[in-house]
PDB file of C-alpha atoms in Angstrom:
ATOM      1  CA  MET A   1      26.490  -6.594  -3.523  1.00 26.00           C
ATOM      2  CA  ILE A   2      22.725  -7.284  -4.273  1.00 30.00           C
ATOM      3  CA  ILE A   3      21.980  -9.439  -7.425  1.00 31.00           C
ATOM      4  CA  SER A   4      18.600  -8.848  -8.792  1.00 35.00           C
ATOM      5  CA  CYS A   5      16.182 -12.001  -9.175  1.00 40.00           C
ATOM      6  CA  CYS A   6      14.728 -11.109 -12.404  1.00 42.00           C
ATOM      7  CA  ASP A   7      16.201 -11.746 -15.496  1.00 36.00           C
ATOM      8  CA  MET A   8      14.943  -8.144 -17.222  1.00 34.00           C
ATOM      9  CA  PHE A   9      13.100  -5.180 -15.709  1.00 38.00           C
ATOM     10  CA  MET A  10      10.510  -3.109 -17.108  1.00 44.00           C
ATOM     11  CA  PHE A  11      11.960  -0.079 -15.363  1.00 49.00           C
ATOM     12  CA  SER A  12      15.756  -0.081 -14.248  1.00 54.00           C
ATOM     13  CA  ASP A  13      17.226  -2.134 -11.476  1.00 67.00           C
ATOM     14  CA  LEU A  14      15.128  -1.778  -8.473  1.00 76.00           C
ATOM     15  CA  SER A  15      18.152  -3.053  -6.561  1.00 70.00           C
ATOM     16  CA  GLN A  16      20.047   0.433  -7.351  1.00 81.00           C
ATOM     17  CA  LEU A  17      18.078   2.592  -5.011  1.00 91.00           C
ATOM     18  CA  GLN A  18      20.012   5.306  -2.931  1.00 92.00           C
ATOM     19  CA  ARG A  19      18.533   7.076   0.175  1.00 95.00           C
ATOM     20  CA  GLN A  20      17.638  11.014  -0.718  1.00 96.00           C
ATOM     21  CA  GLN A  21      16.575  13.736   1.947  1.00 95.00           C
ATOM     22  CA  ASP A  22      13.780  12.600   4.410  1.00 96.00           C
ATOM     23  CA  LEU A  23      10.180  14.789   3.668  1.00 96.00           C
ATOM     24  CA  GLU A  24       9.043  15.917   6.776  1.00 94.00           C
ATOM     25  CA  VAL A  25       5.346  16.261   6.752  1.00 93.00           C
ATOM     26  CA  ASP A  26       3.371  17.706   9.387  1.00 87.00           C
ATOM     27  CA  THR A  27       1.114  15.394  10.966  1.00 90.00           C
ATOM     28  CA  GLY A  28      -0.079  16.755  14.362  1.00 84.00           C
ATOM     29  CA  GLY A  29       2.352  14.554  15.650  1.00 86.00           C
ATOM     30  CA  TRP A  30       0.581  11.367  14.833  1.00 90.00           C
ATOM     31  CA  ASP A  31       1.855   8.267  12.557  1.00 90.00           C
ATOM     32  CA  ILE A  32       1.128   8.111   8.841  1.00 95.00           C
ATOM     33  CA  ARG A  33      -0.435   5.107   8.108  1.00 95.00           C
ATOM     34  CA  ASP A  34      -0.292   5.113   4.257  1.00 97.00           C
ATOM     35  CA  ILE A  35       0.803   7.099   1.368  1.00 98.00           C
ATOM     36  CA  SER A  36       0.105   7.468  -2.397  1.00 98.00           C
ATOM     37  CA  VAL A  37       1.467   9.270  -5.308  1.00 97.00           C
ATOM     38  CA  VAL A  38      -0.868  11.679  -7.102  1.00 97.00           C
ATOM     39  CA  SER A  39       1.211  13.515  -9.442  1.00 96.00           C
ATOM     40  CA  ASP A  40       5.009  14.518  -9.694  1.00 94.00           C
ATOM     41  CA  THR A  41       4.818  16.814  -7.239  1.00 95.00           C
ATOM     42  CA  ARG A  42       1.978  15.499  -5.080  1.00 97.00           C
ATOM     43  CA  LEU A  43       1.246  12.778  -2.435  1.00 98.00           C
ATOM     44  CA  LEU A  44      -1.362  11.770  -0.431  1.00 98.00           C
ATOM     45  CA  VAL A  45      -1.023  10.822   2.956  1.00 97.00           C
ATOM     46  CA  ALA A  46      -3.326   9.301   5.475  1.00 97.00           C
ATOM     47  CA  VAL A  47      -3.052   9.911   9.106  1.00 95.00           C
ATOM     48  CA  TRP A  48      -5.091   7.710  10.955  1.00 92.00           C
ATOM     49  CA  ARG A  49      -5.385   8.981  14.497  1.00 91.00           C
ATOM     50  CA  GLU A  50      -5.570  12.661  13.186  1.00 93.00           C
ATOM     51  CA  ARG A  51      -8.075  11.574  11.001  1.00 95.00           C
ATOM     52  CA  LYS A  52      -7.142  13.649   8.175  1.00 96.00           C
ATOM     53  CA  VAL A  53      -5.866  13.026   4.670  1.00 97.00           C
ATOM     54  CA  ARG A  54      -3.489  15.382   3.570  1.00 97.00           C
ATOM     55  CA  LEU A  55      -2.260  16.631  -0.109  1.00 98.00           C
ATOM     56  CA  VAL A  56       1.320  17.262   0.154  1.00 97.00           C
ATOM     57  CA  ASN A  57       4.346  18.433  -1.930  1.00 97.00           C
ATOM     58  CA  SER A  58       6.498  15.397  -3.138  1.00 96.00           C
ATOM     59  CA  GLN A  59       9.550  17.494  -2.679  1.00 94.00           C
ATOM     60  CA  THR A  60       9.246  19.460   0.368  1.00 95.00           C
ATOM     61  CA  GLY A  61       6.576  17.416   2.601  1.00 95.00           C
ATOM     62  CA  GLY A  62       4.599  20.786   2.834  1.00 95.00           C
ATOM     63  CA  LEU A  63       1.006  20.899   3.053  1.00 96.00           C
ATOM     64  CA  VAL A  64      -0.852  21.577  -0.009  1.00 97.00           C
ATOM     65  CA  ALA A  65      -4.520  21.079   1.306  1.00 97.00           C
ATOM     66  CA  ARG A  66      -6.173  18.608   3.922  1.00 97.00           C
ATOM     67  CA  ILE A  67      -9.396  17.117   5.078  1.00 98.00           C
ATOM     68  CA  THR A  68     -11.051  15.912   7.929  1.00 97.00           C
ATOM     69  CA  LEU A  69     -13.031  12.661   7.774  1.00 97.00           C
ATOM     70  CA  LYS A  70     -15.211  11.114  10.541  1.00 93.00           C
ATOM     71  CA  HIS A  71     -13.496   8.065  11.014  1.00 94.00           C
ATOM     72  CA  GLY A  72      -9.611   7.760  10.607  1.00 95.00           C
ATOM     73  CA  PRO A  73      -8.023   6.654   7.175  1.00 96.00           C
ATOM     74  CA  ARG A  74      -6.118   3.593   7.020  1.00 95.00           C
ATOM     75  CA  THR A  75      -5.150   2.689   3.576  1.00 97.00           C
ATOM     76  CA  VAL A  76      -5.360   4.440   0.641  1.00 98.00           C
ATOM     77  CA  CYS A  77      -5.434   4.396  -3.623  1.00 97.00           C
ATOM     78  CA  MET A  78      -5.832   6.268  -6.538  1.00 97.00           C
ATOM     79  CA  TRP A  79      -8.837   5.752  -8.592  1.00 96.00           C
ATOM     80  CA  ASP A  80      -7.940   8.015 -11.560  1.00 95.00           C
ATOM     81  CA  ASN A  81      -5.911  11.361 -11.974  1.00 94.00           C
ATOM     82  CA  ASN A  82      -8.479  13.139  -9.727  1.00 96.00           C
ATOM     83  CA  THR A  83      -9.676  10.826  -7.198  1.00 98.00           C
ATOM     84  CA  ALA A  84      -8.585   8.826  -4.481  1.00 98.00           C
ATOM     85  CA  VAL A  85     -10.430   6.045  -2.181  1.00 98.00           C
ATOM     86  CA  VAL A  86      -9.665   5.807   1.585  1.00 98.00           C
ATOM     87  CA  THR A  87     -10.275   3.150   3.699  1.00 97.00           C
ATOM     88  CA  LEU A  88     -12.334   3.838   7.354  1.00 95.00           C
ATOM     89  CA  TRP A  89     -11.358   2.326  10.771  1.00 91.00           C
ATOM     90  CA  LEU A  90     -14.119   0.866  12.531  1.00 89.00           C
ATOM     91  CA  THR A  91     -16.710   1.754   9.951  1.00 93.00           C
ATOM     92  CA  LYS A  92     -18.409  -0.198   6.841  1.00 94.00           C
ATOM     93  CA  LYS A  93     -17.662   2.293   4.549  1.00 95.00           C
ATOM     94  CA  VAL A  94     -14.939   3.622   2.176  1.00 96.00           C
ATOM     95  CA  GLN A  95     -14.424   6.842   1.186  1.00 97.00           C
ATOM     96  CA  PHE A  96     -14.014   8.990  -2.212  1.00 98.00           C
ATOM     97  CA  ILE A  97     -11.805  11.652  -1.957  1.00 98.00           C
ATOM     98  CA  ASP A  98     -11.787  14.396  -4.913  1.00 98.00           C
ATOM     99  CA  ILE A  99      -8.742  16.229  -5.847  1.00 98.00           C
ATOM    100  CA  HIS A 100      -9.030  19.644  -7.409  1.00 94.00           C
ATOM    101  CA  GLY A 101      -5.777  21.111  -8.204  1.00 91.00           C
ATOM    102  CA  ASP A 102      -4.679  22.333  -4.690  1.00 94.00           C
ATOM    103  CA  SER A 103      -7.696  21.540  -2.743  1.00 97.00           C
ATOM    104  CA  LEU A 104      -9.231  18.182  -1.290  1.00 98.00           C
ATOM    105  CA  THR A 105     -13.031  17.454  -1.253  1.00 98.00           C
ATOM    106  CA  LEU A 106     -15.298  14.469   0.089  1.00 97.00           C
ATOM    107  CA  GLY A 107     -16.955  12.333  -2.553  1.00 97.00           C
ATOM    108  CA  GLN A 108     -18.940   9.314  -2.491  1.00 95.00           C
ATOM    109  CA  SER A 109     -18.853   7.004   0.512  1.00 95.00           C
ATOM    110  CA  LEU A 110     -19.459   3.058  -0.385  1.00 95.00           C
ATOM    111  CA  LYS A 111     -20.810   0.823   1.764  1.00 94.00           C
ATOM    112  CA  VAL A 112     -19.063  -2.248   2.102  1.00 94.00           C
ATOM    113  CA  ASN A 113     -19.546  -5.726   4.047  1.00 92.00           C
ATOM    114  CA  GLY A 114     -17.021  -5.049   6.907  1.00 92.00           C
ATOM    115  CA  VAL A 115     -14.068  -3.025   8.239  1.00 92.00           C
ATOM    116  CA  VAL A 116     -11.919  -2.769   5.455  1.00 94.00           C
ATOM    117  CA  TRP A 117      -8.296  -2.861   5.735  1.00 93.00           C
ATOM    118  CA  GLY A 118      -6.427  -2.968   2.414  1.00 95.00           C
ATOM    119  CA  ILE A 119      -7.626  -1.259  -0.735  1.00 97.00           C
ATOM    120  CA  ALA A 120      -6.402  -0.957  -4.149  1.00 98.00           C
ATOM    121  CA  ARG A 121      -8.029  -0.206  -7.819  1.00 97.00           C
ATOM    122  CA  SER A 122      -8.524  -2.932 -10.743  1.00 96.00           C
ATOM    123  CA  GLU A 123      -9.739  -3.131 -13.990  1.00 94.00           C
ATOM    124  CA  GLU A 124     -13.330  -3.816 -12.849  1.00 94.00           C
ATOM    125  CA  GLY A 125     -13.579  -1.759  -9.329  1.00 96.00           C
ATOM    126  CA  LEU A 126     -12.050  -1.798  -6.205  1.00 97.00           C
ATOM    127  CA  VAL A 127     -10.253  -4.882  -4.369  1.00 98.00           C
ATOM    128  CA  VAL A 128     -10.765  -4.602  -0.354  1.00 97.00           C
ATOM    129  CA  SER A 129      -9.552  -7.024   2.264  1.00 95.00           C
ATOM    130  CA  TYR A 130     -11.344  -7.519   5.545  1.00 92.00           C
ATOM    131  CA  ARG A 131      -8.878  -8.327   8.482  1.00 81.00           C
ATOM    132  CA  SER A 132     -11.026  -9.415  11.267  1.00 75.00           C
ATOM    133  CA  SER A 133     -12.898 -11.919   8.967  1.00 78.00           C
ATOM    134  CA  PRO A 134     -10.283 -12.862   6.891  1.00 88.00           C
ATOM    135  CA  TRP A 135     -11.678 -12.399   3.137  1.00 91.00           C
ATOM    136  CA  LEU A 136     -11.503 -10.379   0.056  1.00 95.00           C
ATOM    137  CA  GLU A 137     -13.728  -9.094  -2.582  1.00 96.00           C
ATOM    138  CA  VAL A 138     -13.999  -6.782  -5.695  1.00 97.00           C
ATOM    139  CA  LEU A 139     -16.494  -4.384  -5.805  1.00 97.00           C
ATOM    140  CA  ALA A 140     -17.901  -2.177  -8.267  1.00 95.00           C
ATOM    141  CA  VAL A 141     -18.062   1.287  -7.816  1.00 91.00           C
ATOM    142  CA  ASN A 142     -21.666   1.257  -6.599  1.00 91.00           C
ATOM    143  CA  GLY A 143     -20.874  -1.521  -4.009  1.00 92.00           C
ATOM    144  CA  THR A 144     -21.861  -4.342  -6.030  1.00 95.00           C
ATOM    145  CA  VAL A 145     -20.057  -7.565  -5.220  1.00 96.00           C
ATOM    146  CA  LEU A 146     -18.157  -8.742  -8.684  1.00 97.00           C
ATOM    147  CA  HIS A 147     -15.879 -11.266  -7.200  1.00 96.00           C
ATOM    148  CA  ARG A 148     -15.355 -12.757  -3.593  1.00 95.00           C
ATOM    149  CA  PHE A 149     -12.870 -14.977  -1.789  1.00 93.00           C
ATOM    150  CA  LYS A 150     -13.938 -16.208   1.446  1.00 86.00           C
ATOM    151  CA  PRO A 151     -11.747 -19.397   2.767  1.00 78.00           C
ATOM    152  CA  ALA A 152     -13.839 -22.681   3.476  1.00 70.00           C
ATOM    153  CA  ALA A 153     -14.191 -23.470   7.179  1.00 54.00           C
ATOM    154  CA  GLY A 154     -10.632 -24.604   8.254  1.00 45.00           C
ATOM    155  CA  ARG A 155      -8.735 -23.292   5.000  1.00 62.00           C
ATOM    156  CA  ASP A 156      -6.323 -20.755   6.556  1.00 73.00           C
ATOM    157  CA  VAL A 157      -5.242 -19.138   3.328  1.00 85.00           C
ATOM    158  CA  PHE A 158      -5.361 -15.733   5.175  1.00 88.00           C
ATOM    159  CA  LYS A 159      -5.271 -14.499   9.162  1.00 89.00           C
ATOM    160  CA  TRP A 160      -4.368 -11.039   8.860  1.00 90.00           C
ATOM    161  CA  PRO A 161      -4.471  -9.837   5.508  1.00 92.00           C
ATOM    162  CA  LEU A 162      -3.645  -6.382   5.383  1.00 91.00           C
ATOM    163  CA  PHE A 163      -2.414  -4.446   2.178  1.00 96.00           C
ATOM    164  CA  ILE A 164      -3.260  -4.904  -1.529  1.00 97.00           C
ATOM    165  CA  ALA A 165      -1.465  -4.488  -4.659  1.00 98.00           C
ATOM    166  CA  THR A 166      -2.865  -5.143  -8.161  1.00 97.00           C
ATOM    167  CA  SER A 167      -0.337  -5.512 -11.131  1.00 96.00           C
ATOM    168  CA  ALA A 168      -0.257  -4.715 -14.825  1.00 92.00           C
ATOM    169  CA  ASP A 169      -1.071  -8.338 -15.611  1.00 94.00           C
ATOM    170  CA  ASN A 170      -4.493  -8.003 -13.613  1.00 94.00           C
ATOM    171  CA  MET A 171      -3.081 -10.342 -10.753  1.00 97.00           C
ATOM    172  CA  VAL A 172      -4.086  -9.330  -6.860  1.00 98.00           C
ATOM    173  CA  TYR A 173      -1.043  -9.361  -4.434  1.00 98.00           C
ATOM    174  CA  VAL A 174      -1.745  -9.357  -0.553  1.00 97.00           C
ATOM    175  CA  SER A 175       0.459  -9.191   2.379  1.00 97.00           C
ATOM    176  CA  ASP A 176      -0.910 -11.692   5.289  1.00 94.00           C
ATOM    177  CA  SER A 177       1.110 -10.625   8.731  1.00 91.00           C
ATOM    178  CA  GLY A 178      -0.361 -13.228  10.421  1.00 89.00           C
ATOM    179  CA  THR A 179       1.218 -16.044   8.120  1.00 92.00           C
ATOM    180  CA  SER A 180       3.999 -13.628   7.052  1.00 95.00           C
ATOM    181  CA  THR A 181       3.325 -14.827   2.985  1.00 96.00           C
ATOM    182  CA  ILE A 182       2.316 -13.103   0.159  1.00 97.00           C
ATOM    183  CA  THR A 183      -0.564 -14.600  -1.594  1.00 96.00           C
ATOM    184  CA  GLN A 184      -1.097 -14.238  -5.501  1.00 97.00           C
ATOM    185  CA  LEU A 185      -4.766 -14.410  -6.901  1.00 97.00           C
ATOM    186  CA  ASP A 186      -6.104 -13.724 -10.531  1.00 97.00           C
ATOM    187  CA  SER A 187      -8.666 -10.938 -11.177  1.00 95.00           C
ATOM    188  CA  ASN A 188     -11.812 -13.080 -10.211  1.00 96.00           C
ATOM    189  CA  LEU A 189      -9.889 -14.004  -6.713  1.00 95.00           C
ATOM    190  CA  ARG A 190      -8.617 -17.413  -7.485  1.00 94.00           C
ATOM    191  CA  VAL A 191      -5.339 -18.049  -5.277  1.00 94.00           C
ATOM    192  CA  THR A 192      -2.831 -19.107  -7.598  1.00 96.00           C
ATOM    193  CA  LYS A 193       0.273 -18.648  -5.690  1.00 96.00           C
ATOM    194  CA  THR A 194       1.545 -18.131  -2.100  1.00 96.00           C
ATOM    195  CA  PHE A 195       5.114 -16.716  -1.354  1.00 97.00           C
ATOM    196  CA  SER A 196       7.114 -17.384   1.610  1.00 95.00           C
ATOM    197  CA  ASP A 197      10.609 -16.655   2.672  1.00 96.00           C
ATOM    198  CA  PRO A 198      12.397 -16.524   6.108  1.00 96.00           C
ATOM    199  CA  MET A 199      13.329 -12.617   5.271  1.00 96.00           C
ATOM    200  CA  LEU A 200       9.370 -12.159   5.102  1.00 96.00           C
ATOM    201  CA  GLN A 201       8.503 -11.279   8.760  1.00 94.00           C
ATOM    202  CA  ASP A 202       5.186  -9.574   9.306  1.00 95.00           C
ATOM    203  CA  PRO A 203       4.742  -7.964   5.402  1.00 97.00           C
ATOM    204  CA  CYS A 204       2.722  -4.778   5.454  1.00 97.00           C
ATOM    205  CA  GLY A 205       3.073  -2.556   2.696  1.00 98.00           C
ATOM    206  CA  ILE A 206       3.027  -4.099  -0.824  1.00 98.00           C
ATOM    207  CA  ILE A 207       3.007  -2.369  -4.625  1.00 97.00           C
ATOM    208  CA  SER A 208       3.533  -3.495  -7.762  1.00 96.00           C
ATOM    209  CA  VAL A 209       5.952  -1.856  -9.987  1.00 93.00           C
ATOM    210  CA  SER A 210       5.561  -3.986 -13.049  1.00 89.00           C
ATOM    211  CA  ALA A 211       3.896  -7.399 -14.033  1.00 87.00           C
ATOM    212  CA  ASP A 212       6.666  -8.856 -12.463  1.00 91.00           C
ATOM    213  CA  GLN A 213       8.034  -6.700  -9.863  1.00 94.00           C
ATOM    214  CA  VAL A 214       6.642  -6.527  -6.539  1.00 96.00           C
ATOM    215  CA  LEU A 215       8.098  -4.864  -3.518  1.00 97.00           C
ATOM    216  CA  VAL A 216       7.162  -5.594   0.280  1.00 98.00           C
ATOM    217  CA  CYS A 217       7.582  -4.204   3.489  1.00 98.00           C
ATOM    218  CA  SER A 218       9.083  -6.794   5.622  1.00 97.00           C
ATOM    219  CA  TYR A 219       8.027  -4.819   9.070  1.00 97.00           C
ATOM    220  CA  ASP A 220       9.775  -7.013  11.737  1.00 96.00           C
ATOM    221  CA  ASN A 221      12.903  -7.521   9.761  1.00 95.00           C
ATOM    222  CA  HIS A 222      13.378  -4.130   9.024  1.00 97.00           C
ATOM    223  CA  ARG A 223      13.744  -4.740   5.101  1.00 97.00           C
ATOM    224  CA  ILE A 224      11.980  -3.577   2.012  1.00 97.00           C
ATOM    225  CA  LEU A 225      12.024  -6.962  -0.270  1.00 97.00           C
ATOM    226  CA  LEU A 226      11.860  -7.336  -3.960  1.00 96.00           C
ATOM    227  CA  LEU A 227       9.622 -10.055  -5.083  1.00 96.00           C
ATOM    228  CA  CYS A 228       9.551 -11.886  -8.781  1.00 95.00           C
ATOM    229  CA  PRO A 229       6.187 -13.677  -9.243  1.00 96.00           C
ATOM    230  CA  SER A 230       7.380 -15.693 -12.320  1.00 95.00           C
ATOM    231  CA  THR A 231      10.319 -16.976 -10.427  1.00 95.00           C
ATOM    232  CA  GLY A 232       9.119 -16.659  -6.440  1.00 96.00           C
ATOM    233  CA  VAL A 233      12.405 -15.361  -5.828  1.00 96.00           C
ATOM    234  CA  ILE A 234      12.696 -12.821  -2.952  1.00 96.00           C
ATOM    235  CA  THR A 235      15.670 -10.420  -2.840  1.00 95.00           C
ATOM    236  CA  SER A 236      16.602  -7.929  -0.053  1.00 96.00           C
ATOM    237  CA  ILE A 237      17.068  -4.517  -1.508  1.00 95.00           C
ATOM    238  CA  LEU A 238      16.670  -2.100   1.454  1.00 96.00           C
ATOM    239  CA  GLY A 239      17.980  -2.892   4.915  1.00 96.00           C
ATOM    240  CA  GLN A 240      18.846  -0.960   8.398  1.00 96.00           C
ATOM    241  CA  GLN A 241      22.330  -0.124   6.696  1.00 96.00           C
ATOM    242  CA  ASP A 242      20.239   2.162   4.392  1.00 95.00           C
ATOM    243  CA  GLY A 243      17.719   3.416   7.247  1.00 95.00           C
ATOM    244  CA  ILE A 244      14.986   1.154   6.872  1.00 96.00           C
ATOM    245  CA  GLU A 245      13.400   0.618  10.345  1.00 95.00           C
ATOM    246  CA  LYS A 246       9.988  -1.028  10.533  1.00 96.00           C
ATOM    247  CA  PRO A 247       8.661  -0.148   7.276  1.00 97.00           C
ATOM    248  CA  PHE A 248       4.855   0.063   7.100  1.00 97.00           C
ATOM    249  CA  ALA A 249       3.409   1.380   3.836  1.00 97.00           C
ATOM    250  CA  MET A 250       5.121   2.488   0.730  1.00 98.00           C
ATOM    251  CA  THR A 251       4.548   4.027  -2.826  1.00 97.00           C
ATOM    252  CA  PHE A 252       6.426   4.544  -5.919  1.00 96.00           C
ATOM    253  CA  SER A 253       6.743   6.750  -8.499  1.00 95.00           C
ATOM    254  CA  PRO A 254       7.815   5.518 -12.269  1.00 92.00           C
ATOM    255  CA  SER A 255       8.008   8.944 -13.779  1.00 92.00           C
ATOM    256  CA  GLN A 256      10.164  10.434 -10.623  1.00 93.00           C
ATOM    257  CA  ARG A 257      11.868   6.641 -10.247  1.00 93.00           C
ATOM    258  CA  LYS A 258      11.245   7.207  -6.776  1.00 96.00           C
ATOM    259  CA  LEU A 259      10.165   5.034  -3.837  1.00 97.00           C
ATOM    260  CA  TYR A 260       8.735   6.773  -0.764  1.00 98.00           C
ATOM    261  CA  VAL A 261       8.482   4.773   2.479  1.00 98.00           C
ATOM    262  CA  VAL A 262       6.814   4.960   5.789  1.00 97.00           C
ATOM    263  CA  PRO A 263       8.333   3.884   8.904  1.00 96.00           C
ATOM    264  CA  ASN A 264       6.169   3.011  11.605  1.00 92.00           C
ATOM    265  CA  TYR A 265       6.019   5.200  14.856  1.00 83.00           C
ATOM    266  CA  MET A 266       8.068   8.044  13.251  1.00 82.00           C
ATOM    267  CA  PRO A 267       5.657  11.121  13.229  1.00 81.00           C
ATOM    268  CA  LYS A 268       6.093  13.120  10.327  1.00 88.00           C
ATOM    269  CA  ARG A 269       8.458  11.060   8.728  1.00 92.00           C
ATOM    270  CA  VAL A 270       8.718   9.952   4.820  1.00 97.00           C
ATOM    271  CA  GLN A 271      12.034   8.178   3.317  1.00 97.00           C
ATOM    272  CA  VAL A 272      12.782   8.934   0.124  1.00 97.00           C
ATOM    273  CA  PHE A 273      14.726   6.347  -2.628  1.00 97.00           C
ATOM    274  CA  GLN A 274      16.107   7.428  -5.878  1.00 94.00           C
ATOM    275  CA  GLN A 275      16.387   5.105  -8.360  1.00 90.00           C
ATOM    276  CA  GLN A 276      19.627   4.965 -10.286  1.00 81.00           C
TER     277      GLN A 276
END
């Protein structure tokens, strides 16, 4: 039996998740790199090697719309209900995508200061991570740098900062696969806490479900972990016994109470877990 690490949940207990039928998404045989909830009936998936972003039905996995990009999309976040932002591999840009009902169109592209890996929406703009030169920025929608965290020489805060999550209380969480840690920063990108645990092995996808509930993909440990930032306690809520295998990215729908998990090296597969 799994005991929750938090005294109270804004949502019902996240330790009670039951696996549902997987979604089969046609990706042309390529792996999904990231996923985001658009609405109760739509998911947005980034397929890097296919160089496409696909809008799919969240009940069936069926294709609703797709759009081709010049460079492969790596990570995706929602800017608002009708706009998503994707990071682009090997180019110093992020791309806005407009969602109009059942269609996708390219919006503006935004020049950035390096090749971005992780991206998340904050109150001020976009939080981005640069993996090759490990640092973070908060960018306004016009590309202006509002805040920057770049470690001083010899200060190894990050090695490979990958995914980013922002929380309801304006905190920023970064999964670092190089150090196997989760770093918490405030909205000005000042480091406030660092979390580590033997279960954190090559952390990848990370999402904030509430101010004190952060879910993390522990890639090498084949687990979904629940971090309670107020206590620092990390609990395993899903593992190989639940079908978790090399979890890479995920997203959560509060209205549906569903967690969608993307396993690496399993083309077309999105795992679905229902909150009880």
